[in-house]
Coordinates of C-alpha atoms and ligand atoms in Angstrom, one line a residue:
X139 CA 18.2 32.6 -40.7
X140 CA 16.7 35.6 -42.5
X141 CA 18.5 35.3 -46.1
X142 CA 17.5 31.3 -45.7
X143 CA 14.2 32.8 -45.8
X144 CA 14.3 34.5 -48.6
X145 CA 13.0 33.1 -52.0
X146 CA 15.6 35.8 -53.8
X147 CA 18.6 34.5 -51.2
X148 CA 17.8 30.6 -52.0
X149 CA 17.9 31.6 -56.5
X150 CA 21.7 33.3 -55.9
X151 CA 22.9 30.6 -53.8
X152 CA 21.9 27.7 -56.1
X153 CA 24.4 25.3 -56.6
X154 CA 25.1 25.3 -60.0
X155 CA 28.8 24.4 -60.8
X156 CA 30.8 21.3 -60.1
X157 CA 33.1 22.7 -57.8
X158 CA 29.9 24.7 -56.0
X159 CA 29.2 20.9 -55.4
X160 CA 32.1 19.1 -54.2
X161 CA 32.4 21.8 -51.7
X162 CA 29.8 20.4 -50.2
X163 CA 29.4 16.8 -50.7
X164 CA 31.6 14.6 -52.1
X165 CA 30.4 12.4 -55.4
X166 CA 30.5 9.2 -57.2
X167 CA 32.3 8.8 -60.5
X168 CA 29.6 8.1 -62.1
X169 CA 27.6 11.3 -60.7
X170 CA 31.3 13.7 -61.4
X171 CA 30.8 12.4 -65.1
X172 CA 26.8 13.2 -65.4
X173 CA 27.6 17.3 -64.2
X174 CA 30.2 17.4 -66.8
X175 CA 28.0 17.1 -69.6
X176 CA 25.0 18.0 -68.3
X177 CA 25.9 21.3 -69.4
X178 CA 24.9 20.7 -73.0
X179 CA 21.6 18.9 -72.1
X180 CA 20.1 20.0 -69.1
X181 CA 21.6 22.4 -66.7
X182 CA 21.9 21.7 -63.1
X183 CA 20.8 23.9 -60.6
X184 CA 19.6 22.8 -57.0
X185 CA 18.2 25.1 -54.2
X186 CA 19.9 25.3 -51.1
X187 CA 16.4 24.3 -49.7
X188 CA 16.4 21.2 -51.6
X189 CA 20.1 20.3 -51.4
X190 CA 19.9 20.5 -47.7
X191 CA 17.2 17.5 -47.9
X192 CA 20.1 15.3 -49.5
X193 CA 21.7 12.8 -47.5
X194 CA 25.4 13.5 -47.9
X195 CA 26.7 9.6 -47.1
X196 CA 24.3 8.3 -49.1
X197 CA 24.8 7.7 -52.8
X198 CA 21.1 6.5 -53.4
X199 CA 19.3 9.1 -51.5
X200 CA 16.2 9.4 -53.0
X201 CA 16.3 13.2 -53.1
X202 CA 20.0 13.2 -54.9
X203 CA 18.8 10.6 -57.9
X204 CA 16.2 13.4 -59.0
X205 CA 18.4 16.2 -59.3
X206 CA 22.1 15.7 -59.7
X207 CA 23.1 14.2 -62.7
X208 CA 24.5 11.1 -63.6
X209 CA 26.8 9.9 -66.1
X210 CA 23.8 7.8 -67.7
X211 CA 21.9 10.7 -68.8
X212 CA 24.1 11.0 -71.5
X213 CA 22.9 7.2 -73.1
X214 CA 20.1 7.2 -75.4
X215 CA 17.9 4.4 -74.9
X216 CA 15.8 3.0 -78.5
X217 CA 12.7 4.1 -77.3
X218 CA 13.9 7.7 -75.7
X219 CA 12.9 11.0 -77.8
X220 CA 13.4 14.6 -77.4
X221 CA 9.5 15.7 -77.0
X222 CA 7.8 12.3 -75.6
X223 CA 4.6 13.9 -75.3
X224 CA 4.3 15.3 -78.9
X225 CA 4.0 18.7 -77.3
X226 CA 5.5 20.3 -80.8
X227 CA 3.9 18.5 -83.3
X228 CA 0.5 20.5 -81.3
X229 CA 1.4 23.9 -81.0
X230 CA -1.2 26.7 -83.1
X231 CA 1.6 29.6 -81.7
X232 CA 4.7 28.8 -80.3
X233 CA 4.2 28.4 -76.7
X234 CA 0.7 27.2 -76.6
X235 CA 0.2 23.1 -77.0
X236 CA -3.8 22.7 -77.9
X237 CA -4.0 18.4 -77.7
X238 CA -7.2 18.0 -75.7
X239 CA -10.6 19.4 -77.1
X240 CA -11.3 21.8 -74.2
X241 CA -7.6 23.2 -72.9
X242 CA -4.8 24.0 -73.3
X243 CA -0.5 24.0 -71.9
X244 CA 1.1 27.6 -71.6
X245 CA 4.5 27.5 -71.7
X246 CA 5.3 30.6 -70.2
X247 CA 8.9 30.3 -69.0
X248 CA 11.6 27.9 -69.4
X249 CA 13.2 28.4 -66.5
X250 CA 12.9 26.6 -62.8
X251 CA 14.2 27.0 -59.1
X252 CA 16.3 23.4 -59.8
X253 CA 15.6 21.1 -62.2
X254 CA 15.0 17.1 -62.1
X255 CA 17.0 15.2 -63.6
X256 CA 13.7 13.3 -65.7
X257 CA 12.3 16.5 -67.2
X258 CA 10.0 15.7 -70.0
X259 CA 10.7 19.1 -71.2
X260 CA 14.2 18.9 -70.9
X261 CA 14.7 19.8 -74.9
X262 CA 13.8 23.6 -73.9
X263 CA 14.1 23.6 -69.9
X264 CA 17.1 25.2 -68.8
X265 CA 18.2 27.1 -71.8
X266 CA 21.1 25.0 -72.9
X267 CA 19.1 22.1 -74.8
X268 CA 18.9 21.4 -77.8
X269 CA 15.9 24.0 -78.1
X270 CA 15.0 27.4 -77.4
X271 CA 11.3 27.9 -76.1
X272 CA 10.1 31.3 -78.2
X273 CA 6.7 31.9 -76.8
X274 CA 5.2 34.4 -78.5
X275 CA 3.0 36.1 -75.9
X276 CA 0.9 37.9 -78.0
X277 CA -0.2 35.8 -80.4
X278 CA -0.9 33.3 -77.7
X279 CA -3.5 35.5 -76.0
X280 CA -4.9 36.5 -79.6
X281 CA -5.3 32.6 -80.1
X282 CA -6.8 31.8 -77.0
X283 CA -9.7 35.1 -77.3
X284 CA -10.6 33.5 -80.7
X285 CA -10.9 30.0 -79.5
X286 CA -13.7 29.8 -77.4
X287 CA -13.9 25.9 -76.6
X288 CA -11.1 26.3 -74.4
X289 CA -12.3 26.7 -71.0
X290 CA -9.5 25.8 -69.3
X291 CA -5.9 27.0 -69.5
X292 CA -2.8 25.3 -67.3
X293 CA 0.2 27.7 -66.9
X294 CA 3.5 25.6 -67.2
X295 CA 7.2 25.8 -68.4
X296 CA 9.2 25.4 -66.7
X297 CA 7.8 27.0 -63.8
X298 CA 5.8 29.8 -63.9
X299 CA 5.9 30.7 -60.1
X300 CA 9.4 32.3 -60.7
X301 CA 7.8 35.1 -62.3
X302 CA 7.0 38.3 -60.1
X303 CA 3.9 38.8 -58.7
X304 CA 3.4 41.7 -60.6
X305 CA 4.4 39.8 -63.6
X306 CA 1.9 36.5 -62.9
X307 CA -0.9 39.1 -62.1
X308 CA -0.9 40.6 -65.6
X309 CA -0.8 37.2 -66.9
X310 CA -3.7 36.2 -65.0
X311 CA -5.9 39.3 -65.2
X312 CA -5.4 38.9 -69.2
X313 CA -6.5 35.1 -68.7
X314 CA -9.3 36.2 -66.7
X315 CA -10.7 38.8 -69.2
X316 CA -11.3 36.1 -71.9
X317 CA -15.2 35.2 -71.1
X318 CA -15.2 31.5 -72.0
X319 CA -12.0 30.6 -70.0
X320 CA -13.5 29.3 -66.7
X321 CA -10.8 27.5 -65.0
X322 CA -7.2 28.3 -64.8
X323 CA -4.6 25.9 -63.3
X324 CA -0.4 26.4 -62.4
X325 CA 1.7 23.9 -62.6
X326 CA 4.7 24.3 -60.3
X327 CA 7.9 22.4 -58.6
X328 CA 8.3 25.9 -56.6
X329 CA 6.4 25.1 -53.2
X330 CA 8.9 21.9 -53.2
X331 CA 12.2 23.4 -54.2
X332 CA 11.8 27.2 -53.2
X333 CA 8.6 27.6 -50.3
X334 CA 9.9 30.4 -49.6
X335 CA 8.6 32.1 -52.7
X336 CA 5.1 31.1 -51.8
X337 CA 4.9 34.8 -49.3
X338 CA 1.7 35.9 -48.0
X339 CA 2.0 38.4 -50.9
X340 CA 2.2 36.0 -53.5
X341 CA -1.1 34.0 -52.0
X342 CA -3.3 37.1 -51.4
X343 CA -2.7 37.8 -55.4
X344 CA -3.8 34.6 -56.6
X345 CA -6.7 34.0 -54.7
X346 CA -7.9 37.2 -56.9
X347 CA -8.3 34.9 -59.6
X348 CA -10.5 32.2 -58.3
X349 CA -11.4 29.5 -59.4
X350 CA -7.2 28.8 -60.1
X351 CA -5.8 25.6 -58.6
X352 CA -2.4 24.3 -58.4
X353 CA -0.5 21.3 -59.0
X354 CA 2.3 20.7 -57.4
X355 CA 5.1 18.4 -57.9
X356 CA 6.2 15.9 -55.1
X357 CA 7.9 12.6 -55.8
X358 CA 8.8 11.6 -51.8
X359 CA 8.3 12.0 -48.3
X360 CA 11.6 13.9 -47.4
X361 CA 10.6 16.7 -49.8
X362 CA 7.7 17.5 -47.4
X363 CA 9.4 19.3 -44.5
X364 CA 8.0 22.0 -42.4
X365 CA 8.6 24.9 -44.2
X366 CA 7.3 23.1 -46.7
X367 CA 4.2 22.0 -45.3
X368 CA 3.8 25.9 -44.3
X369 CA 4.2 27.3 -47.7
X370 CA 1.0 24.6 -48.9
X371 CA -1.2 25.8 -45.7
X372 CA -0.7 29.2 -46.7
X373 CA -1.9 28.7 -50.7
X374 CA -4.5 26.0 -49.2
X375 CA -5.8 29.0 -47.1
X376 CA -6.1 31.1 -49.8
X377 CA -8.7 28.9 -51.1
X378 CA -6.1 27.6 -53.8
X379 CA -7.0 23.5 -54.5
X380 CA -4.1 21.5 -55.0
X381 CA -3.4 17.9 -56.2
X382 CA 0.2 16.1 -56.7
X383 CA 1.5 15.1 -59.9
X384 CA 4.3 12.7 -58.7
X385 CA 6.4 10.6 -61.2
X386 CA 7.2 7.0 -60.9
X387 CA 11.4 6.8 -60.1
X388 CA 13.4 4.0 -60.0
X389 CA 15.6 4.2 -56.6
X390 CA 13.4 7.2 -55.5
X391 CA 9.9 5.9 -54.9
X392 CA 9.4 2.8 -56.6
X393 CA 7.8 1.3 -53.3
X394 CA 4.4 1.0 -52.3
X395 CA 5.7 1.9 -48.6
X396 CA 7.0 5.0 -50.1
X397 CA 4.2 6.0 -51.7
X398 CA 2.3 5.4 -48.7
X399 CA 3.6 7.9 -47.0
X400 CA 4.2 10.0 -49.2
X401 CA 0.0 10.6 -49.9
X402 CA -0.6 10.4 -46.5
X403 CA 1.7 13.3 -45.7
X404 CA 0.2 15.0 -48.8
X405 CA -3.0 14.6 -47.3
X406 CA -1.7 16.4 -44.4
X407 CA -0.6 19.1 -46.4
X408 CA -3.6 19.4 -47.7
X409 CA -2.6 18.2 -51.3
X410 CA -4.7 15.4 -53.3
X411 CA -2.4 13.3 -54.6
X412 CA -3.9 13.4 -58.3
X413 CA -1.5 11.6 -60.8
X414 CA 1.3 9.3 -60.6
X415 CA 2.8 9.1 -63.9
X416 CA 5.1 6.3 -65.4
X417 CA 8.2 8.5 -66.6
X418 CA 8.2 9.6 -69.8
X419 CA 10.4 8.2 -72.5
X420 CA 12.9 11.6 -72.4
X421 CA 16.6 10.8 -73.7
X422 CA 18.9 10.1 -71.5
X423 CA 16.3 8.3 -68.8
X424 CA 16.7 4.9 -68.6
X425 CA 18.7 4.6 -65.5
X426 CA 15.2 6.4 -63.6
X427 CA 12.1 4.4 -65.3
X428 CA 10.5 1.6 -64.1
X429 CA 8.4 -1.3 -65.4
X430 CA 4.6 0.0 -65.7
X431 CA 3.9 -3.6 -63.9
X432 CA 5.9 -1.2 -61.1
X433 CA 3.2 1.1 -61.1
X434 CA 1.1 -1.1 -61.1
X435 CA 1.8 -3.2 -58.5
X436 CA 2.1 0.1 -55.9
X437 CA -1.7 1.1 -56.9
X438 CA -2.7 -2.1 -56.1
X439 CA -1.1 -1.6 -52.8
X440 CA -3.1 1.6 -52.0
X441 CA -6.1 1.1 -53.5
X442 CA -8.6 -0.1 -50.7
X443 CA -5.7 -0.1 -48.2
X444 CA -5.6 3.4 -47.5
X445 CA -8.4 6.6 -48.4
X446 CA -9.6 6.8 -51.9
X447 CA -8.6 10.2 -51.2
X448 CA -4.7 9.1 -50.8
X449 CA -4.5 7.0 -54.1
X450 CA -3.6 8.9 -57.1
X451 CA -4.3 7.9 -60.8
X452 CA -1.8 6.1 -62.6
X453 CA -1.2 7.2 -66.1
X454 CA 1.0 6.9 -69.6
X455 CA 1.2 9.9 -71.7
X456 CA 1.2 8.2 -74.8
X457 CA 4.3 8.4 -76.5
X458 CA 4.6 10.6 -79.2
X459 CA 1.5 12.8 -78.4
X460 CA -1.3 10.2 -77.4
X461 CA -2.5 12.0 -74.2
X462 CA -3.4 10.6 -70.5
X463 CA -4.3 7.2 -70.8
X464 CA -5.3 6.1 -67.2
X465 CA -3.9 2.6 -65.9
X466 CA -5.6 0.4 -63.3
X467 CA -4.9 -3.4 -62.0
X468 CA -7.7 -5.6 -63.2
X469 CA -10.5 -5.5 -61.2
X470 CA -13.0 -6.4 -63.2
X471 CA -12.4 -10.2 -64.5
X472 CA -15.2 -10.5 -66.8
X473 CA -17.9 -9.0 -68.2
X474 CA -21.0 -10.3 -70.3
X475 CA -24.5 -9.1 -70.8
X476 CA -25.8 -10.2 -68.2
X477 CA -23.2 -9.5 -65.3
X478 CA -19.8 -7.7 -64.5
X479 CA -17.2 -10.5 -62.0
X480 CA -15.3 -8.5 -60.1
X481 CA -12.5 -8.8 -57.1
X482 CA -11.9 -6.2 -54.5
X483 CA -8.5 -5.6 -52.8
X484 CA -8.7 -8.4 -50.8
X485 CA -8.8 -11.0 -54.3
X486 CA -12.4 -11.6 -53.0
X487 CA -14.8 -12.3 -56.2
X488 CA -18.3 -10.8 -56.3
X489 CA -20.6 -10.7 -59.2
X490 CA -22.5 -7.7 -60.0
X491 CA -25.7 -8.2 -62.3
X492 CA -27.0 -5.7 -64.9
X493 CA -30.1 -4.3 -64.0
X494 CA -33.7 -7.1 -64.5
X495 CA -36.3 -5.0 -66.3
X496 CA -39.4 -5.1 -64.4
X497 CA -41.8 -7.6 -66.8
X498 CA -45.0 -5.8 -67.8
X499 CA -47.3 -8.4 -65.7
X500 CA -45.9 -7.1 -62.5
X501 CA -46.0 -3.5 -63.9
X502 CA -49.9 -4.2 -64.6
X503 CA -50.5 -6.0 -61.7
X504 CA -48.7 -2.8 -59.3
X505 CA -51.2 -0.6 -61.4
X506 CA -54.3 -2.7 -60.9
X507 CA -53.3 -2.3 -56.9
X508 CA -52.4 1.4 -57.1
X509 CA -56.3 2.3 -58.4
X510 CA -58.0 -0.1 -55.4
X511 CA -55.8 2.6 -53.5
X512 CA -58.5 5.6 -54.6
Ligands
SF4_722 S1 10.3 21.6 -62.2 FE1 9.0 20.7 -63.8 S2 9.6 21.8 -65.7 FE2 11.2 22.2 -64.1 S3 12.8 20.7 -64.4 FE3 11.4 19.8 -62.9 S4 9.9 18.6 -64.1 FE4 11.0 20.0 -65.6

């Protein structure tokens, strides 16, 4: 179908209304009560790409849970906040979060092709939270030229593949001319919810701006179909590296079966998966978190079970602004001065010692033998 096709065809014909939806599926209680006020929190939009992956007689479809809304959204849990990550309490100009030494987040757009349900940017996402996102542009760059330990800058929002190519080209060729900014990465939901965006055009721009690599955002197998699949060949042939950023969703893919194969087929796609991440403490996401013993358990599962190259990191931003803090099952089960005990994925225990210092006697003695060599 040629206006399937079309990136411009699939943002028109987004489902975005109640009645747009039970035209075409019909919903739970629960589910009719979460669209009605998810107009005051975060709006709901859905591809027809994406929508068309939802299983229509199935209430718990895993693709359905991330992005039409349910009546619990509206329940603030204790622990929930508005920015879990502490992205405002970090921002030198609006728009630009500076937490880690060497980088920073560029919020370039708050807008998206359909938006999850678990958005840890849901306070300015979608325009009708409780925040606007007022990037100012200008002084952004002007920061960024004067700042010369950043080195690497990561393009965000939202989702900043929405933008025109002409539009992320002057971006990028303003990135570019800074001298000390050597890496520049985009983070982006669009190869998932819109791959038809991701045109021939769109790729031969990019790879202008080498090195530039691109996260994506998968959370399960279904959401890698063909076209799909396609859209990632043609970025991974324009040299573009990619890893997954996947988060951790109860009744989505809180299985170590899921996640299998869901990094195998990212594998085949040519995506690393890089990061699972536990779901951030947003309002209104109880009803989608999991334990962390969760996570845990499904690295576990991968981890020597599958490539290294298949098993992603798990990680907690710390609540409140604390950064990445990477999460492992305990492999090592003791360490002293003189050795490290350690199990592999199998519960086998092996003992690796720290290194002997070669004693001085043997040292002389290896000498004395090394001049009877002249
Ligand atoms: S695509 Fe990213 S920024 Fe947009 S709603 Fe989803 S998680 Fe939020």
């Amino acid at each position: 179908m040629e206006h399937w096709d079309d990136a411009k065809w699939q943002l028109k014909n987004r489902i975005n209304t109640l009645a747009e939806l039970e035209a075409r599926i019909s919903l739970t209680d629960v589910e009719r009560a979460g669209v009605l006020l998810a107009g005051s929190k975060l709006a709901m939009s859905i591809t027809p790409h994406f929508f068309n992956l939802i299983d229509p007689n199935d209430p718990n479809c895993p693709v359905r849970r991330q992005v039409i809304p349910r009546l619990e959204e509206g329940w603030t849990a204790p622990e929930e906040m508005a920015d879990p990550c502490g992205e405002d309490s970090h921002m030198p100009v609006p728009g630009l979060v500076h937490r880690y030494p060497d980088r920073v987040l560029f919020l370039v757009t708050d807008r998206c092709a359909s938006y999850c349900r678990y958005c840890t940017r849901s306070r300015v996402v979608s325009g009708v939270g409780e925040q606007q996102l007022e990037t100012q542009w200008e002084a952004a760059f002007q920061y960024l030229e004067r700042t010369p330990q950043v080195r690497d800058v990561l393009l965000s929002g939202g989702d900043p593949l929405l933008f025109s190519d002409a539009k992320l080209e002057r971006i990028l060729t303003r990135l570019r001319a800074i001298p000390h900014i050597e890496f520049v990465r985009i983070g982006s939901r669009i190869p998932i919810f819109l791959p038809q965006r991701i045109t021939p055009e769109l790729c031969a721009m990019l790879r202008k701006f080498h090195p530039l690599f691109i996260s994506i955002h998968c959370n399960h197998p279904k959401e890698l179909t063909t076209e799909v699949h396609d859209a990632l060949g043609r970025l991974a042939d324009a040299g573009i590296p990619m890893g997954n950023q996947s988060v951790l969703l109860k009744g989505v893919n809180d299985s170590v079966e899921v996640q299998r194969t869901l990094v195998h087929k990212l594998l085949r796609c040519r995506v690393r998966p890089y990061y699972l991440y536990q779901c951030d403490l947003i309002n209104g996401s109880s009803h989608l978190r999991t334990s962390v013993s969760k996570g845990l358990e499904i690295i576990e599962g991968l981890r020597g079970h599958t490539t290294g190259y298949a098993v992603p990191q798990f990680v907690i931003d710390g609540p409140g602004g604390g950064g990445k803090i990477p999460l492992n099952p305990d492999y090592v089960l003791e360490r002293n001065e003189g050795r490290t005990l350690l199990r592999n994925y199998e519960g086998e225990t092996f003992e690796y010692p720290e290194p002997t210092p070669a004693p001085a006697e043997a040292l002389a003695s290896l000498r004395e033998k090394s001049s009877c060599c002249h």
